[in-house]
Amino acid sequence: MVQEFADQTLTPEVVSKYDHLGQCPVELFKPAFDMGLHMLEIPEEYGGAGLPYSTTAMVFSKLAEYDAGYAITLVSTFVALRSVMLAGSADQARRFADIIEPGAFAAFALSESDAGTDAGSVKSTATRDGDDYILTGEKTFITNGSIANVYVGIFRTADTGNKGLSAFMIERSREGISVGAHEDKMGLRLSDTSTVNFDHVRVPASNRLGDEGAGFKVAMNSLNLSRAFVATLAAGIMQRALDESVSYARIRSQFKRPIIRFEAVQEMLADMAIALETSQVLIHNSMTMMDQGNLVRKEGAMTKTYVTDALQRVVTDAVQVFGG
């Protein structure tokens, strides 16, 4: 079903157009909304499909064969969702699902100009004011930043390092939220990446996910589950690179024979297939563990590391197959 959808929606002409423009056209996702691809991980009791991670991984890997930027736009909603499901209440999960269900995106807002890998360096603040919090700060490189209808953001509630961070669900409709321009990236150009500014944004304390000071744990647990999904996109790119390379090697002739008959080309194609197969095994293992309730802190990181490195080798070999 996903392949048929992508064949019709993500044609080479459409993908090429928006890749060159570096745009994330929201209207291009309407067919995905109609199909329910934005509700795959949302539990059935909240109106979603409630699919296991192992199934959604296959869906997003297939979409990434057509365009990884398109796939990650949908995946990023679930990065935010996982934070709500892991640390939030049933009421918060339902409110999150109600925002997404009509056809909307979510964003996970952690990174700042000086806080990326070092999440404990977050400087954006959340100050308690009665039954509310006042959120102030700038988040950078936020996937879905300018198109999201709801954010999960990490803010500092105390000056106690990692233990001073708290997580909040923030509706886009709240006053004081503004977004910057879409980043002009080298890749994933159909994915919206932008700065999000929170200027004294007032949210009720009921929007806090988990206890005050639990934000670092919320973020890390959500990212643990999400790292393996980066690998699913990489596997999709590898599959496409391999398929295109095999097809081209069969029609490109040198010295009066197709280059697929040259041993050097055969070796490259074999190595590409091995990298893809081993990557898919690692991904399947991580997803199976996640479906069993494991947060895959180690396995998810290993999967992301191995598979993204394998991706670099595969696409480099694909360039060599295509030559000039």
Rosetta silent file (secondary structure, phi, psi, omega in degrees, C-alpha in Angstrom):
SEQUENCE: MVQEFADQTLTPEVVSKYDHLGQCPVELFKPAFDMGLHMLEIPEEYGGAGLPYSTTAMVFSKLAEYDAGYAITLVSTFVALRSVMLAGSADQARRFADIIEPGAFAAFALSESDAGTDAGSVKSTATRDGDDYILTGEKTFITNGSIANVYVGIFRTADTGNKGLSAFMIERSREGISVGAHEDKMGLRLSDTSTVNFDHVRVPASNRLGDEGAGFKVAMNSLNLSRAFVATLAAGIMQRALDESVSYARIRSQFKRPIIRFEAVQEMLADMAIALETSQVLIHNSMTMMDQGNLVRKEGAMTKTYVTDALQRVVTDAVQVFGG
SCORE:     score description
SCORE:     0.000 S_00000001
   1 L     0.000  -42.665 -179.482    0.000    0.000    0.000 S_00000001
   2 H   -67.062  -39.394  178.883    2.782    2.417    0.889 S_00000001
   3 H   -63.741  -43.107  178.259    4.647    1.637   -2.305 S_00000001
   4 H   -63.158  -41.020  177.117    1.537    2.285   -4.406 S_00000001
   5 H   -60.070  -47.555 -176.917    0.971    5.541   -2.512 S_00000001
   6 H   -68.624  -36.018  177.569    4.570    6.680   -3.057 S_00000001
   7 H   -58.464  -35.571 -177.669    4.539    5.716   -6.742 S_00000001
   8 H   -85.111  -35.675 -171.975    1.610    8.080   -7.239 S_00000001
   9 H   -95.676  -42.027 -173.627    2.589   10.892   -4.861 S_00000001
  10 L  -104.983   59.475  178.912    6.385   10.977   -4.728 S_00000001
  11 L   -69.500  156.457  178.925    7.205   10.839   -8.409 S_00000001
  12 H   -54.087  -36.169 -179.106   10.773   11.707   -9.480 S_00000001
  13 H   -66.316  -42.965 -179.477    9.498   14.974  -10.954 S_00000001
  14 H   -67.348  -47.888 -178.501    7.798   16.049   -7.725 S_00000001
  15 H   -61.948  -43.990 -179.778   10.691   15.035   -5.485 S_00000001
  16 H   -62.298  -41.307 -179.330   13.251   16.701   -7.745 S_00000001
  17 H   -57.851  -51.754 -175.113   11.233   19.921   -7.866 S_00000001
  18 H   -78.195  -23.728  174.048   11.037   20.370   -4.109 S_00000001
  19 H   -65.881  -43.531  177.991   14.562   19.110   -3.529 S_00000001
  20 H   -65.654  -40.047  179.909   15.886   21.871   -5.769 S_00000001
  21 H   -74.036  -22.188 -175.878   13.645   24.432   -4.107 S_00000001
  22 L    65.883   43.950 -176.545   14.531   23.183   -0.626 S_00000001
  23 L  -120.989  151.986  173.925   10.883   23.306    0.403 S_00000001
  24 L  -113.730   89.196 -175.905    8.596   21.180    2.561 S_00000001
  25 L   -76.205  112.190 -176.319    5.193   21.585    0.876 S_00000001
  26 H   -59.291  -34.127 -178.272    2.530   20.735    3.449 S_00000001
  27 H   -63.802  -22.710  179.396   -0.011   20.015    0.698 S_00000001
  28 H   -69.879  -15.167 -178.670    2.165   17.134   -0.489 S_00000001
  29 H   -95.333   -4.226  179.992    1.359   15.343    2.774 S_00000001
  30 H   -58.521  -43.524  176.251   -2.416   15.431    2.410 S_00000001
  31 H   -60.620  -32.909  177.477   -2.472   12.020    0.698 S_00000001
  32 H   -67.654  -39.511  176.116   -0.361   10.693    3.582 S_00000001
  33 H   -63.894  -43.709 -179.871   -2.872   12.088    6.066 S_00000001
  34 H   -59.943  -32.505 -179.305   -5.725   10.552    4.094 S_00000001
  35 H   -83.117  -14.592  179.843   -3.932    7.206    4.311 S_00000001
  36 L    86.758   18.531 -178.248   -3.326    7.621    8.048 S_00000001
  37 L   -69.814  -15.262  177.901    0.470    7.601    7.883 S_00000001
  38 L   -87.206   -1.770 -175.436    0.559   10.348   10.528 S_00000001
  39 L  -121.096   13.048 -171.485   -1.300    8.107   13.007 S_00000001
  40 L   -60.265  -45.563 -175.767    0.635    4.844   12.738 S_00000001
  41 L   -89.277  -15.033 -178.904    2.193    4.821   16.229 S_00000001
  42 L   -67.193  128.323 -176.627   -0.654    6.578   18.034 S_00000001
  43 L   -57.557  153.211 -177.851   -2.499    3.958   20.134 S_00000001
  44 H   -60.453  -34.329 -177.986   -5.906    2.779   18.990 S_00000001
  45 H   -67.028  -14.857  176.992   -7.605    4.167   22.096 S_00000001
  46 H  -107.690   13.806  175.906   -6.570    7.639   20.935 S_00000001
  47 L    95.091    4.261 -178.843   -7.723    7.138   17.349 S_00000001
  48 L   -95.057 -175.529  179.675   -4.480    5.867   15.860 S_00000001
  49 L   -83.456  -25.258  179.019   -3.447    2.638   14.168 S_00000001
  50 L    61.424   35.694 -178.160   -1.380    1.463   17.137 S_00000001
  51 L   -75.518  150.291  176.372    1.062   -0.398   14.899 S_00000001
  52 L   -69.171  159.168  179.954    4.188   -2.023   16.370 S_00000001
  53 H   -58.626  -38.119 -177.454    7.570   -0.409   15.786 S_00000001
  54 H   -61.452  -31.479  178.354    8.636   -3.280   13.530 S_00000001
  55 H   -79.364  -46.222 -179.921    5.801   -2.467   11.128 S_00000001
  56 H   -62.817  -31.403  177.740    6.200    1.306   11.145 S_00000001
  57 H   -60.313  -41.223  179.028    9.927    0.810   10.510 S_00000001
  58 H   -66.508  -38.050  179.551    9.123   -0.945    7.232 S_00000001
  59 H   -60.984  -49.188 -174.948    6.717    1.827    6.258 S_00000001
  60 H   -74.995  -28.663  174.142    9.242    4.613    6.755 S_00000001
  61 H   -64.720  -41.207  178.121   12.059    2.651    5.159 S_00000001
  62 H   -64.349  -44.039  178.698    9.891    2.257    2.050 S_00000001
  63 H   -61.836  -36.556 -178.755    9.047    5.988    2.014 S_00000001
  64 H   -67.616  -20.663  174.283   12.749    6.829    2.339 S_00000001
  65 H   -63.177  -28.239 -178.977   13.384    4.929   -0.902 S_00000001
  66 H   -92.348  -47.269  174.068   11.450    7.740   -2.586 S_00000001
  67 L  -164.995  118.296 -176.896   12.581   10.665   -0.418 S_00000001
  68 H   -69.399  -28.503  176.914   14.086   10.537    3.059 S_00000001
  69 H   -65.112  -40.752  176.456   13.100   14.144    3.741 S_00000001
  70 H   -63.577  -44.319 -178.374    9.452   13.271    3.198 S_00000001
  71 H   -63.500  -43.784 -175.287    9.793   10.215    5.430 S_00000001
  72 H   -70.707  -22.915  175.230   11.498   12.045    8.286 S_00000001
  73 H   -62.259  -41.811  177.514    8.776   14.689    8.292 S_00000001
  74 H   -74.584  -40.477 -179.652    6.307   11.990    9.306 S_00000001
  75 H   -59.851  -38.495 -174.320    8.776   10.209   11.602 S_00000001
  76 H   -63.706  -29.235  174.370    9.457   13.394   13.587 S_00000001
  77 H   -59.158  -38.089 -177.167    5.853   13.561   14.761 S_00000001
  78 H   -78.433  -22.026  172.451    6.418   10.221   16.449 S_00000001
  79 H   -61.647  -45.084  176.735    9.643   11.382   18.118 S_00000001
  80 H   -65.987  -42.960  179.906    7.497   13.922   19.965 S_00000001
  81 H   -57.224  -42.079 -176.813    4.750   11.338   20.534 S_00000001
  82 H   -60.613  -34.874  176.152    7.176    8.914   22.195 S_00000001
  83 H   -63.114  -42.362 -179.944    7.990   11.550   24.811 S_00000001
  84 H   -66.733  -42.825 -177.912    4.287   11.946   25.578 S_00000001
  85 H   -69.285  -34.176 -177.840    3.686    8.204   25.706 S_00000001
  86 H   -77.548  -37.237 -171.231    6.731    7.537   27.902 S_00000001
  87 H  -121.230  -15.616 -173.969    6.289   10.335   30.427 S_00000001
  88 L   -88.856  176.547  177.787    2.872   11.909   29.939 S_00000001
  89 L   -91.122  170.695  176.695   -0.580   11.150   31.242 S_00000001
  90 H   -62.069  -37.477  178.687   -3.486    9.583   29.354 S_00000001
  91 H   -64.556  -41.159  179.136   -5.060   13.025   29.095 S_00000001
  92 H   -66.056  -39.836  178.674   -1.895   14.477   27.562 S_00000001
  93 H   -63.672  -40.564  179.483   -1.647   11.613   25.085 S_00000001
  94 H   -66.759  -41.882  179.270   -5.251   12.131   24.036 S_00000001
  95 H   -63.487  -40.089  177.470   -4.757   15.886   23.620 S_00000001
  96 H   -61.312  -48.942 -178.663   -1.639   15.252   21.522 S_00000001
  97 H   -62.163  -37.860 -179.486   -3.492   12.739   19.322 S_00000001
  98 H   -64.758  -31.721  177.570   -6.444   15.105   18.897 S_00000001
  99 H   -71.806  -40.666 -174.893   -4.099   17.775   17.503 S_00000001
 100 H   -76.664  -37.737 -169.015   -2.437   15.388   15.061 S_00000001
 101 L   -52.541  -42.819 -178.307   -5.477   13.416   13.888 S_00000001
 102 L   -64.749  -14.978 -176.663   -7.046   16.011   11.492 S_00000001
 103 L   121.676   77.505 -175.237   -3.757   16.119    9.561 S_00000001
 104 L  -149.295  170.112 -179.282   -0.938   17.825   11.429 S_00000001
 105 E  -118.342  161.948  172.553    2.700   17.473   12.453 S_00000001
 106 E  -126.315  163.108  178.409    4.598   17.578   15.731 S_00000001
 107 E  -137.803  147.084  176.577    8.181   18.576   16.508 S_00000001
 108 E  -103.448  112.855 -171.993   10.668   17.611   19.193 S_00000001
 109 E  -108.277   94.097  178.571   12.424   20.807   20.343 S_00000001
 110 L  -117.794  -51.028 -170.523   15.619   20.064   22.243 S_00000001
 111 L   -63.798  144.358  172.817   18.621   21.449   20.326 S_00000001
 112 E  -132.671  174.416 -176.992   19.938   24.964   20.817 S_00000001
 113 L   -59.162  -30.841  179.484   22.910   26.797   19.332 S_00000001
 114 L  -116.311   15.366 -178.603   25.097   25.584   22.219 S_00000001
 115 E  -142.686   92.537  176.727   23.185   22.437   23.157 S_00000001
 116 L  -116.502  -92.924  174.591   23.065   19.627   20.644 S_00000001
 117 L   -60.504  -35.837  177.384   24.767   16.391   21.599 S_00000001
 118 L   -87.313   77.402 -175.683   25.317   17.980   25.020 S_00000001
 119 H   -62.982  -25.069 -179.621   21.629   18.183   25.900 S_00000001
 120 H   -68.369   -6.862  179.572   22.478   19.174   29.462 S_00000001
 121 H   -90.307    8.002  179.125   23.605   22.584   28.158 S_00000001
 122 L   -53.808  130.157 -179.668   20.027   23.702   27.407 S_00000001
 123 L  -109.897  -19.126  177.847   19.600   27.359   28.392 S_00000001
 124 L   -57.881  138.636 -170.632   15.952   27.976   27.434 S_00000001
 125 E  -113.520  152.609  171.296   14.000   28.482   30.638 S_00000001
 126 E  -127.020  111.040 -176.138   10.637   27.542   32.077 S_00000001
 127 E  -104.839  127.705 -179.129    9.730   29.741   35.048 S_00000001
 128 E   -70.709  134.328  178.255    6.859   28.736   37.335 S_00000001
 129 E  -140.312   88.396 -176.684    4.118   31.356   37.652 S_00000001
 130 L    66.592 -122.380  179.125    1.251   30.068   39.731 S_00000001
 131 L   -90.775    8.613 -178.397   -0.454   27.257   37.838 S_00000001
 132 E  -122.397  171.074  167.712    1.516   28.076   34.668 S_00000001
 133 E  -123.018  146.220  174.742    5.049   28.054   33.312 S_00000001
 134 E  -107.715  116.789 -176.115    6.577   30.841   31.216 S_00000001
 135 E   -99.494  129.626 -178.931    8.789   29.424   28.453 S_00000001
 136 E  -140.952  131.548  177.078   11.579   31.561   27.002 S_00000001
 137 E   150.276  175.557 -178.591   14.393   30.676   24.636 S_00000001
 138 E  -121.467  129.142  175.905   15.420   29.703   21.114 S_00000001
 139 E  -106.741  137.806 -174.752   15.531   26.170   19.732 S_00000001
 140 E  -119.778  157.268  179.340   17.609   25.513   16.608 S_00000001
 141 E    53.390   44.875 -177.241   17.671   22.892   13.831 S_00000001
 142 E   -90.925  116.551  177.383   14.177   21.742   14.759 S_00000001
 143 E   -68.212  130.365 -173.646   12.746   19.219   12.310 S_00000001
 144 L    71.348   14.733 -173.763    9.155   20.249   11.454 S_00000001
 145 L   -52.901  -44.642 -174.773    9.860   23.489   13.308 S_00000001
 146 L   -94.096   -6.042 -178.420    7.772   25.796   11.127 S_00000001
 147 L  -113.374   -4.770 -175.988    5.010   23.313   10.205 S_00000001
 148 E   -73.796  145.107  173.276    4.300   21.685   13.578 S_00000001
 149 E   -98.293  -11.153  177.314    0.997   22.191   15.369 S_00000001
 150 E  -153.197  142.045  179.010    2.394   20.933   18.662 S_00000001
 151 E  -117.355  151.318  161.115    5.869   20.768   20.163 S_00000001
 152 E  -112.100  114.377 -174.522    7.511   18.730   22.863 S_00000001
 153 E  -118.101  148.968  178.056   10.166   21.050   24.249 S_00000001
 154 E  -108.521  123.096 -176.251   12.921   20.696   26.853 S_00000001
 155 E  -132.025  155.851 -178.730   13.424   23.736   29.110 S_00000001
 156 E   -88.084  122.638  177.180   15.458   24.527   32.195 S_00000001
 157 L  -106.410  -11.047  177.967   13.451   24.777   35.424 S_00000001
 158 L  -155.889  153.382 -177.782   16.441   24.767   37.788 S_00000001
 159 L   -89.947   60.066 -176.756   20.169   25.463   37.606 S_00000001
 160 L  -129.782   41.265  176.763   21.139   21.901   38.505 S_00000001
 161 H    64.265 -139.386 -178.401   22.573   20.499   35.284 S_00000001
 162 H   -60.946  -29.711 -177.991   20.751   17.578   33.708 S_00000001
 163 H   -79.644   -0.788  178.924   18.451   17.337   36.724 S_00000001
 164 H  -102.391   14.302 -178.403   17.237   20.885   36.132 S_00000001
 165 E  -104.299  144.726  178.185   15.498   20.168   32.831 S_00000001
 166 E  -135.012  153.898 -177.419   11.780   19.603   32.336 S_00000001
 167 E  -108.306  142.618 -178.038    9.667   18.563   29.340 S_00000001
 168 E  -136.989  144.523  168.368    6.533   20.319   28.115 S_00000001
 169 E   -93.433  127.352 -171.720    3.874   19.786   25.492 S_00000001
 170 E  -129.555  115.027  177.313    3.333   23.137   23.756 S_00000001
 171 E   -72.303  138.380 -177.844    0.511   23.859   21.342 S_00000001
 172 L   -62.180  -25.671 -175.895    1.563   26.006   18.369 S_00000001
 173 L   -70.635   -9.808 -176.881   -1.491   28.233   18.908 S_00000001
 174 L   -72.154  141.945 -177.264   -0.029   29.705   22.103 S_00000001
 175 L   -67.044  138.558  176.324    1.008   33.337   21.960 S_00000001
 176 L   106.016   -1.795  178.918    4.718   34.080   21.773 S_00000001
 177 E   -95.930  128.704  175.419    5.835   31.307   19.404 S_00000001
 178 E  -138.660  156.681 -176.990    7.591   32.323   16.197 S_00000001
 179 E  -125.289  152.411  177.915    9.671   30.417   13.673 S_00000001
 180 L   -92.899 -172.600 -177.955   12.670   31.270   11.538 S_00000001
 181 L   -72.374  152.161  175.268   13.416   30.507    7.914 S_00000001
 182 L   -63.685  130.078 -179.089   13.750   26.961    6.629 S_00000001
 183 L   -66.132  141.110  178.304   17.431   25.960    6.677 S_00000001
 184 L   -89.031   89.913 -170.080   19.099   25.594    3.275 S_00000001
 185 L   -93.253  163.413  176.157   20.464   22.089    3.816 S_00000001
 186 L   -74.587  -34.196 -178.996   22.699   19.822    1.753 S_00000001
 187 L  -141.161 -178.058 -178.445   20.260   16.924    2.024 S_00000001
 188 L    49.740   41.753 -169.410   16.820   16.005    3.405 S_00000001
 189 L   -76.215  -15.487  173.383   15.669   19.174    1.693 S_00000001
 190 L   -81.913   -8.161  177.141   11.990   18.222    1.683 S_00000001
 191 L   -89.763  129.035  178.698   12.199   18.103    5.484 S_00000001
 192 L   -75.286  125.105  176.633   11.446   21.404    7.222 S_00000001
 193 E  -131.340  120.947 -174.622   14.276   22.437    9.554 S_00000001
 194 E  -152.905  170.580  173.916   14.030   25.792   11.268 S_00000001
 195 E   -85.332  142.139  175.965   14.569   27.837   14.406 S_00000001
 196 E  -123.251  124.165 -179.588   11.691   28.074   16.895 S_00000001
 197 E  -105.591  133.285  176.146   11.538   31.019   19.298 S_00000001
 198 E  -114.315  108.567 -176.069    9.586   30.956   22.559 S_00000001
 199 E  -109.966   90.612 -179.399    9.042   34.502   23.827 S_00000001
 200 E    53.810   52.133  179.409    7.383   34.308   27.254 S_00000001
 201 E   -81.965  122.431 -177.276    5.053   31.534   26.115 S_00000001
 202 E   -93.800  124.636  175.281    2.577   30.686   28.865 S_00000001
 203 E  -129.787  146.922  178.375    1.586   27.025   29.254 S_00000001
 204 E   -70.146  152.948  178.514   -0.365   25.411   32.098 S_00000001
 205 H   -59.558  -23.598  178.325    1.494   23.160   34.514 S_00000001
 206 H   -68.046   -8.772  177.014   -0.734   20.367   33.206 S_00000001
 207 H   -90.456   -4.828  177.622    1.332   20.511   29.999 S_00000001
 208 E   -73.892  134.410  179.745    4.478   19.371   31.808 S_00000001
 209 E   -94.784  110.297 -177.647    5.426   15.809   30.880 S_00000001
 210 L    78.913 -168.071 -177.869    6.397   13.931   34.006 S_00000001
 211 L   -75.707  157.661  171.855    7.901   15.484   37.091 S_00000001
 212 L   -63.667  132.780 -178.131    9.783   18.751   37.184 S_00000001
 213 L    93.333   -3.355 -178.684   13.437   17.913   36.623 S_00000001
 214 L   -95.894    6.378 -173.044   12.693   14.751   34.620 S_00000001
 215 H   -62.460  -38.334 -179.806   13.138   16.422   31.233 S_00000001
 216 H   -63.331  -43.730  178.753   16.595   15.030   30.497 S_00000001
 217 H   -64.113  -41.361  178.012   15.378   11.483   31.119 S_00000001
 218 H   -58.904  -48.017 -177.820   12.290   12.114   28.968 S_00000001
 219 H   -63.578  -46.447 -176.773   14.430   13.399   26.113 S_00000001
 220 H   -65.118  -42.011  179.887   17.006   10.608   26.289 S_00000001
 221 H   -65.090  -39.541  177.081   14.433    7.824   26.438 S_00000001
 222 H   -64.823  -42.350 -179.627   12.554    9.268   23.476 S_00000001
 223 H   -69.883  -33.087  176.292   15.785    9.637   21.497 S_00000001
 224 H   -56.946  -46.585  179.288   16.861    6.095   22.389 S_00000001
 225 H   -68.288  -29.401 -173.024   13.743    4.781   20.663 S_00000001
 226 H   -84.959  -21.602 -177.206   14.140    7.227   17.792 S_00000001
 227 H   -61.273  -41.047 -179.839   17.768    6.505   16.882 S_00000001
 228 H   -63.980  -25.979  179.162   16.885    3.182   15.315 S_00000001
 229 H   -73.423  -25.592  171.289   14.340    4.983   13.142 S_00000001
 230 H   -61.354  -38.941  179.844   17.138    7.063   11.639 S_00000001
 231 H   -66.076  -33.441  178.767   18.561    3.713   10.542 S_00000001
 232 H   -63.459  -37.494  178.054   15.269    2.741    8.874 S_00000001
 233 H   -68.025  -40.567  178.601   15.546    5.812    6.659 S_00000001
 234 H   -62.112  -38.940  178.743   19.178    4.981    5.885 S_00000001
 235 H   -64.435  -37.793  176.644   18.145    1.459    4.871 S_00000001
 236 H   -62.786  -42.288  178.283   15.580    2.914    2.486 S_00000001
 237 H   -63.654  -42.353  179.005   18.206    5.118    0.878 S_00000001
 238 H   -61.435  -43.435 -179.965   20.548    2.107    0.563 S_00000001
 239 H   -59.950  -44.715  179.561   17.830    0.005   -1.063 S_00000001
 240 H   -64.277  -42.815 -179.552   17.153    2.723   -3.629 S_00000001
 241 H   -62.283  -41.345  178.835   20.878    3.211   -4.299 S_00000001
 242 H   -66.271  -46.757 -179.605   21.348   -0.523   -4.836 S_00000001
 243 H   -59.360  -45.794 -179.194   18.293   -0.837   -7.084 S_00000001
 244 H   -65.640  -37.500 -178.621   19.339    2.133   -9.207 S_00000001
 245 H   -67.014  -43.841  178.462   22.926    0.868   -9.442 S_00000001
 246 H   -62.542  -45.171 -179.265   21.897   -2.597  -10.601 S_00000001
 247 H   -60.781  -44.270 -178.137   19.514   -1.145  -13.184 S_00000001
 248 H   -68.780  -40.132 -178.084   22.146    1.236  -14.532 S_00000001
 249 H   -63.817  -23.816  179.380   24.902   -1.401  -14.577 S_00000001
 250 H   -78.689  -25.172 -176.631   22.715   -3.565  -16.806 S_00000001
 251 H  -106.893  -17.237  179.792   22.265   -0.888  -19.482 S_00000001
 252 L   -83.280  120.718 -178.712   25.607    0.932  -19.308 S_00000001
 253 E  -110.629  140.095  171.877   28.037   -0.697  -21.749 S_00000001
 254 E  -141.730  141.140 -178.541   31.800   -0.389  -21.958 S_00000001
 255 L    54.393   37.887  172.736   34.114   -2.506  -24.110 S_00000001
 256 L    67.826   26.328  173.874   31.034   -3.992  -25.816 S_00000001
 257 E  -155.185  152.797  179.339   29.423   -5.449  -22.709 S_00000001
 258 E   -61.318  142.959 -177.296   27.266   -4.221  -19.790 S_00000001
 259 H   -67.714  -14.947  177.650   29.374   -3.077  -16.858 S_00000001
 260 H   -67.231  -13.769  177.814   27.436   -5.439  -14.573 S_00000001
 261 H   -88.634   -4.979  176.872   29.554   -8.197  -16.127 S_00000001
 262 L   -82.450  135.110 -176.295   32.759   -6.601  -14.845 S_00000001
 263 H   -61.939  -37.333 -179.506   34.046   -8.253  -11.688 S_00000001
 264 H   -62.370  -39.430  178.307   34.933   -4.920  -10.054 S_00000001
 265 H   -70.900  -40.512  178.058   31.342   -3.715  -10.466 S_00000001
 266 H   -59.078  -40.905  178.955   29.972   -7.033   -9.251 S_00000001
 267 H   -62.154  -42.606  178.865   32.089   -6.729   -6.102 S_00000001
 268 H   -63.472  -44.627 -179.853   30.714   -3.254   -5.402 S_00000001
 269 H   -64.414  -38.815  178.436   27.129   -4.397   -5.899 S_00000001
 270 H   -64.474  -43.574  178.909   27.722   -7.417   -3.660 S_00000001
 271 H   -63.587  -37.503  177.354   29.217   -5.249   -0.926 S_00000001
 272 H   -63.425  -43.382  179.960   26.232   -2.887   -1.201 S_00000001
 273 H   -66.065  -38.733  177.758   23.811   -5.799   -0.837 S_00000001
 274 H   -63.971  -44.198  179.645   25.729   -7.161    2.171 S_00000001
 275 H   -61.300  -40.989  179.148   25.674   -3.756    3.874 S_00000001
 276 H   -66.316  -45.475 -177.575   21.928   -3.464    3.292 S_00000001
 277 H   -63.226  -45.900 -179.914   21.175   -6.982    4.517 S_00000001
 278 H   -66.137  -35.783  177.929   23.208   -6.647    7.729 S_00000001
 279 H   -63.951  -43.126 -179.675   21.671   -3.236    8.366 S_00000001
 280 H   -64.867  -34.043  177.051   18.163   -4.632    8.019 S_00000001
 281 H   -65.473  -44.469  178.143   18.981   -7.410   10.488 S_00000001
 282 H   -62.203  -44.286  179.683   20.204   -4.861   13.057 S_00000001
 283 H   -61.263  -46.618 -179.422   17.142   -2.694   12.519 S_00000001
 284 H   -60.730  -39.583  178.882   14.789   -5.653   12.897 S_00000001
 285 H   -62.977  -45.803 -179.800   16.524   -6.666   16.122 S_00000001
 286 H   -63.595  -44.168 -178.752   16.189   -3.169   17.606 S_00000001
 287 H   -65.246  -38.033  177.452   12.547   -2.855   16.573 S_00000001
 288 H   -62.961  -42.922  177.748   11.709   -6.282   18.011 S_00000001
 289 H   -63.538  -40.957  179.005   13.293   -5.283   21.319 S_00000001
 290 H   -63.931  -39.316  177.947   11.389   -1.995   21.297 S_00000001
 291 H   -64.738  -22.505  178.374    8.123   -3.847   20.699 S_00000001
 292 L   -89.323    2.353  177.168    8.963   -5.889   23.795 S_00000001
 293 L    97.026    4.622  179.620    9.281   -2.711   25.874 S_00000001
 294 L   -81.161  136.235 -179.557   13.058   -2.320   25.793 S_00000001
 295 L   -83.114   -0.038  174.638   14.310    1.285   25.495 S_00000001
 296 L    41.325   49.179  178.397   17.344    0.060   23.452 S_00000001
 297 H   -59.861  -43.951  178.879   19.730    2.593   24.930 S_00000001
 298 H   -84.231  -49.831 -172.941   22.706    0.566   23.703 S_00000001
 299 H   -65.796  -38.158  178.284   21.185   -1.316   20.775 S_00000001
 300 H   -64.123  -41.107  178.734   19.512    1.729   19.228 S_00000001
 301 H   -67.224  -40.705  177.797   22.768    3.686   19.295 S_00000001
 302 H   -62.493  -42.359 -179.274   24.680    0.742   17.827 S_00000001
 303 H   -63.203  -47.634 -179.896   22.106    0.367   15.069 S_00000001
 304 H   -61.536  -44.119 -178.161   22.184    4.046   14.149 S_00000001
 305 H   -62.219  -51.625 -176.457   25.999    4.132   14.165 S_00000001
 306 H   -64.667  -47.489 -172.086   26.491    1.006   12.072 S_00000001
 307 H   -69.965  -39.280  179.824   23.714    1.612    9.564 S_00000001
 308 H   -69.808  -33.527  173.975   24.503    5.268    8.856 S_00000001
 309 H   -65.939  -41.828  178.094   28.180    4.374    8.319 S_00000001
 310 H   -61.642  -39.066  178.427   27.089    1.563    5.988 S_00000001
 311 H   -57.302  -44.634 -178.951   24.896    4.055    4.129 S_00000001
 312 H   -59.915  -41.068  179.155   27.888    6.287    3.390 S_00000001
 313 H   -66.718  -42.183 -177.076   29.783    3.362    1.869 S_00000001
 314 H   -64.297  -47.454 -177.326   26.802    2.232   -0.195 S_00000001
 315 H   -71.571  -27.895  174.642   26.004    5.609   -1.737 S_00000001
 316 H   -66.247  -43.168  176.899   29.695    6.224   -2.407 S_00000001
 317 H   -64.630  -36.735  179.034   29.868    2.930   -4.310 S_00000001
 318 H   -61.741  -39.922  175.925   26.659    3.855   -6.148 S_00000001
 319 H   -60.353  -38.994  179.789   28.345    7.032   -7.372 S_00000001
 320 H   -67.472  -38.910  177.686   31.229    4.901   -8.663 S_00000001
 321 H   -60.815  -41.585 -179.152   28.834    2.583  -10.523 S_00000001
 322 H   -77.327  -18.191  175.543   27.261    5.596  -12.213 S_00000001
 323 L    58.317 -132.420 -178.466   30.672    7.076  -13.027 S_00000001
 324 L   -59.143    0.000    0.000   30.461   10.345  -14.946 S_00000001
